[in-house]
Amino acid sequence: MAADRDRYLEKYAFPFCAKQADKYEKVAKIGQGTFGEVFKARSRTDPKKIVALKRVLMENEKEGFPITALREIRILQQLNHENIVNLIEICRTYNRNKTTFYLVFDFCEHDLAGLLSNVSVKFTLSEIKKVMQQIFEGLYYIHYNKILHRDMKAANILITKRGILKLADFGLARAFSIKKDHKANRYTNRVVTLWYRPPELLLGERHYGPPVDMWGAGCVMAEMWTRSPIMQGNTEQHQLTLIGHFCGAMNEEVWPGVSKLDLFRKLEMPKDESRRRVKERLRPYVKDQLACDLIDKLLILDPSKRLDADSALNHDLLWSDPMPCSLEKMLANHHQSMFEYNAPTRRGARGGMVGGSLRASTQNQNQQHQQQQHQQPQQLNKTITNDGYVDRVF
Ligand SMILES: Nc1ncnc2c1ncn2[C@@H]1O[C@H](COP(=O)(O)OP(=O)(O)OP(=O)(O)O)[C@@H](O)[C@H]1O
Ligand SMILES: [Mg+2]
């Protein structure tokens, strides 16, 4: 099968899919994800044009081009918005009898995980508001277009040096429908990186929707102050327990219908006495009351009561002084690209908000984090490129 596929790929001309060797020159590796590596590259025809190349992993494929990559491409082709990463084209290389495909994106200088792990990057309240406003604009647009992202996390949020934020990594995204005949959808619930996974997915819900992304947005928003993921579970059970400690008990009173979810009786549920402590726990970090209130409303257990993107955009936080302001000036102080891949601190000893304050990670948490980051080798990239940016480890 694999040999047949290789023979087919070798002979086929792919008229709409340029050979990358002719078109782009790799500059540095900037990411290592589940589905392949990401490189910064420069166009050979227009050296001012910098792109990101995301390699399509073909190794385990028996049936040609991977369906997951096709889904990502299909969805990205459908989306066109300032706050969504722009897919330019698909291209390929042919080396040692092997064809490799790449998704070519407009390049963004940073990802939010990289920025948050660099202590010298300081966000003002206005700048945090601008980050959140752009996340909600992007989510509003995709949800309006019936797309769920399903992998919200800081590493999947890109920011250009001009301060424009782009939601990226649609590798887990899918279209959703609202069924008129009241029949439930049966989507997989094994989506969203564990630390950002909402309680309905942990409890086995398969008929979910946009609120799964809003929970992730709430986790990311809190992280703008805590600077590391707020709930770092080791297992699905542990994640649910951490959510219970933070957001209180999950019962019919606060969340009608929760006891009917598949895993409600199979997992150990947080005790009924568990109080909701979101605002109390966040107060040491998040001094602004409106900001605390918005995070609280994004981290509502019952997905039907969780704030949607439209209401988040209308929240008083984004319409009160200090108003959201551009990130461009702050980012101009930093001359290095910052990515999660280049940030060892995010892959290693980080604390969560478990227990009320930031604390050192346990070894387990480290292991989990490393698993989540796919055990990347700590590689030192230091390449000065024409656009004046230095890719490096800090
Ligand atoms: N257009 C881009 N510009 C700059 N950096 C990018 C771009 N696209 C991706 N990256 C970097 O590469 C990393 C991995 O990309 P992406 O999340 O799309 O891949 P993935 O394989 O699905 O990753 P994972 O499975 O870890 O979520 C991102 O976290 C980001 O740091
Ligand atoms: Mg990713």
Short mmCIF file of N, CA and C and ligand atoms in Angstrom, two decimals, residues 30-39 51-55 72 85-86 105-111 151 153-158 168-171 193 338-341 372-374 376, ligand 1:
data_model
loop_
_atom_site.label_atom_id
_atom_site.label_comp_id
_atom_site.label_asym_id
_atom_site.label_seq_id
_atom_site.Cartn_x
_atom_site.Cartn_y
_atom_site.Cartn_z
N ILE A 30 10.46 26.26 14.09
CA ILE A 30 9.80 27.07 15.12
C ILE A 30 8.73 26.30 15.88
N GLY A 31 8.45 25.08 15.44
CA GLY A 31 7.40 24.35 16.15
C GLY A 31 7.47 22.86 15.89
N GLN A 32 7.03 22.11 16.88
CA GLN A 32 6.97 20.66 16.73
C GLN A 32 5.63 20.24 17.28
N GLY A 33 4.72 19.90 16.43
CA GLY A 33 3.40 19.52 16.91
C GLY A 33 3.15 18.05 16.72
N THR A 34 1.94 17.62 17.08
CA THR A 34 1.55 16.23 16.93
C THR A 34 1.61 15.83 15.46
N PHE A 35 1.27 16.78 14.59
CA PHE A 35 1.12 16.42 13.18
C PHE A 35 2.30 16.86 12.33
N GLY A 36 3.40 17.20 12.95
CA GLY A 36 4.56 17.54 12.14
C GLY A 36 5.28 18.78 12.61
N GLU A 37 6.34 19.11 11.86
CA GLU A 37 7.15 20.25 12.26
C GLU A 37 6.69 21.52 11.56
N VAL A 38 7.04 22.65 12.17
CA VAL A 38 6.73 23.94 11.55
C VAL A 38 8.05 24.71 11.39
N PHE A 39 8.23 25.29 10.21
CA PHE A 39 9.46 26.03 9.92
C PHE A 39 9.15 27.45 9.51
N VAL A 51 7.26 33.18 5.49
CA VAL A 51 6.09 32.32 5.70
C VAL A 51 6.39 31.29 6.80
N ALA A 52 5.34 30.58 7.22
CA ALA A 52 5.51 29.42 8.10
C ALA A 52 5.10 28.19 7.29
N LEU A 53 5.95 27.16 7.30
CA LEU A 53 5.63 25.92 6.59
C LEU A 53 5.29 24.85 7.61
N LYS A 54 4.10 24.29 7.53
CA LYS A 54 3.71 23.22 8.46
C LYS A 54 3.71 21.91 7.67
N ARG A 55 4.60 21.02 8.07
CA ARG A 55 4.76 19.76 7.34
C ARG A 55 3.58 18.83 7.61
N GLU A 72 -8.25 20.13 7.91
CA GLU A 72 -7.65 21.41 8.31
C GLU A 72 -7.61 22.37 7.12
N VAL A 85 -5.48 32.71 11.26
CA VAL A 85 -4.24 32.55 10.49
C VAL A 85 -4.57 32.34 9.01
N ASN A 86 -3.75 32.97 8.13
CA ASN A 86 -4.06 32.89 6.70
C ASN A 86 -3.24 31.79 6.02
N PHE A 105 1.70 29.25 5.48
CA PHE A 105 0.92 30.29 6.16
C PHE A 105 1.67 31.62 6.14
N ASP A 106 0.92 32.73 6.27
CA ASP A 106 1.57 34.00 6.57
C ASP A 106 2.29 33.82 7.89
N PHE A 107 3.49 34.36 7.99
CA PHE A 107 4.29 34.18 9.20
C PHE A 107 3.87 35.17 10.29
N CYS A 108 3.78 34.67 11.52
CA CYS A 108 3.53 35.55 12.68
C CYS A 108 4.77 35.47 13.57
N GLU A 109 5.20 36.57 14.11
CA GLU A 109 6.48 36.60 14.83
C GLU A 109 6.44 35.85 16.16
N HIS A 110 5.27 35.75 16.81
CA HIS A 110 5.22 35.16 18.15
C HIS A 110 4.00 34.24 18.30
N ASP A 111 4.08 33.34 19.32
CA ASP A 111 2.82 32.75 19.79
C ASP A 111 2.65 33.15 21.25
N ASP A 151 -9.16 23.23 20.01
CA ASP A 151 -7.82 23.13 20.61
C ASP A 151 -7.30 24.50 21.03
N LYS A 153 -5.57 27.04 23.12
CA LYS A 153 -4.48 27.10 24.11
C LYS A 153 -3.51 28.17 23.65
N ALA A 154 -2.66 28.63 24.58
CA ALA A 154 -1.80 29.78 24.27
C ALA A 154 -0.88 29.52 23.07
N ALA A 155 -0.41 28.25 22.91
CA ALA A 155 0.52 27.97 21.81
C ALA A 155 -0.16 28.04 20.44
N ASN A 156 -1.48 27.96 20.42
CA ASN A 156 -2.20 28.00 19.15
C ASN A 156 -2.73 29.41 18.85
N ILE A 157 -2.25 30.38 19.60
CA ILE A 157 -2.66 31.77 19.37
C ILE A 157 -1.41 32.53 18.93
N LEU A 158 -1.42 33.01 17.70
CA LEU A 158 -0.24 33.68 17.15
C LEU A 158 -0.43 35.19 17.22
N ALA A 168 -4.79 29.95 15.42
CA ALA A 168 -4.12 29.03 14.50
C ALA A 168 -4.38 27.59 14.92
N ASP A 169 -3.81 26.66 14.16
CA ASP A 169 -3.90 25.23 14.41
C ASP A 169 -5.34 24.71 14.36
N PHE A 170 -5.83 24.58 13.14
CA PHE A 170 -7.18 24.05 12.94
C PHE A 170 -7.14 22.54 12.71
N GLY A 171 -6.06 21.90 13.21
CA GLY A 171 -5.88 20.47 13.04
C GLY A 171 -6.93 19.63 13.73
N THR A 193 -6.52 20.00 24.33
CA THR A 193 -5.42 19.69 25.24
C THR A 193 -5.96 19.66 26.68
N MET A 338 9.17 34.93 19.70
CA MET A 338 8.95 34.08 20.88
C MET A 338 7.89 33.02 20.57
N PHE A 339 8.31 31.76 20.63
CA PHE A 339 7.41 30.64 20.39
C PHE A 339 7.49 29.67 21.55
N GLU A 340 6.42 28.90 21.75
CA GLU A 340 6.45 27.89 22.80
C GLU A 340 7.62 26.93 22.59
N TYR A 341 7.88 26.59 21.34
CA TYR A 341 8.94 25.63 21.01
C TYR A 341 10.29 26.08 21.56
N GLN A 372 2.62 16.41 26.76
CA GLN A 372 1.77 17.28 25.96
C GLN A 372 2.59 18.05 24.93
N GLN A 373 3.82 18.33 25.27
CA GLN A 373 4.64 19.08 24.33
C GLN A 373 5.43 18.14 23.43
N HIS A 374 5.10 16.88 23.45
CA HIS A 374 5.67 15.90 22.55
C HIS A 374 7.17 15.75 22.72
N GLN A 376 9.91 17.59 23.04
CA GLN A 376 10.78 18.20 22.05
C GLN A 376 12.21 18.26 22.55
N1 LIG B 1 1.81 30.98 10.75
C1 LIG B 1 2.67 30.78 11.74
N2 LIG B 1 3.57 31.72 12.06
C2 LIG B 1 4.44 31.52 13.06
N3 LIG B 1 4.48 30.42 13.82
C3 LIG B 1 3.61 29.44 13.57
C4 LIG B 1 2.66 29.56 12.51
N4 LIG B 1 1.91 28.44 12.51
C5 LIG B 1 2.39 27.65 13.52
N5 LIG B 1 3.41 28.26 14.15
C6 LIG B 1 4.17 27.73 15.31
O1 LIG B 1 4.24 26.33 15.22
C7 LIG B 1 3.59 25.73 16.36
C8 LIG B 1 2.88 24.45 15.94
O2 LIG B 1 1.94 24.76 14.93
P1 LIG B 1 0.47 24.12 14.99
O3 LIG B 1 -0.09 24.37 16.33
O4 LIG B 1 -0.30 24.61 13.81
O5 LIG B 1 0.87 22.60 14.77
P2 LIG B 1 0.40 21.26 15.47
O6 LIG B 1 1.25 20.22 14.87
O7 LIG B 1 -1.03 21.09 15.28
O8 LIG B 1 0.76 21.51 16.96
P3 LIG B 1 0.16 20.87 18.29
O9 LIG B 1 -0.26 19.50 17.99
O10 LIG B 1 1.32 21.01 19.24
O11 LIG B 1 -0.97 21.76 18.70
C9 LIG B 1 2.67 26.82 16.91
O12 LIG B 1 2.45 26.64 18.31
C10 LIG B 1 3.47 28.07 16.62
O13 LIG B 1 4.44 28.28 17.61
#
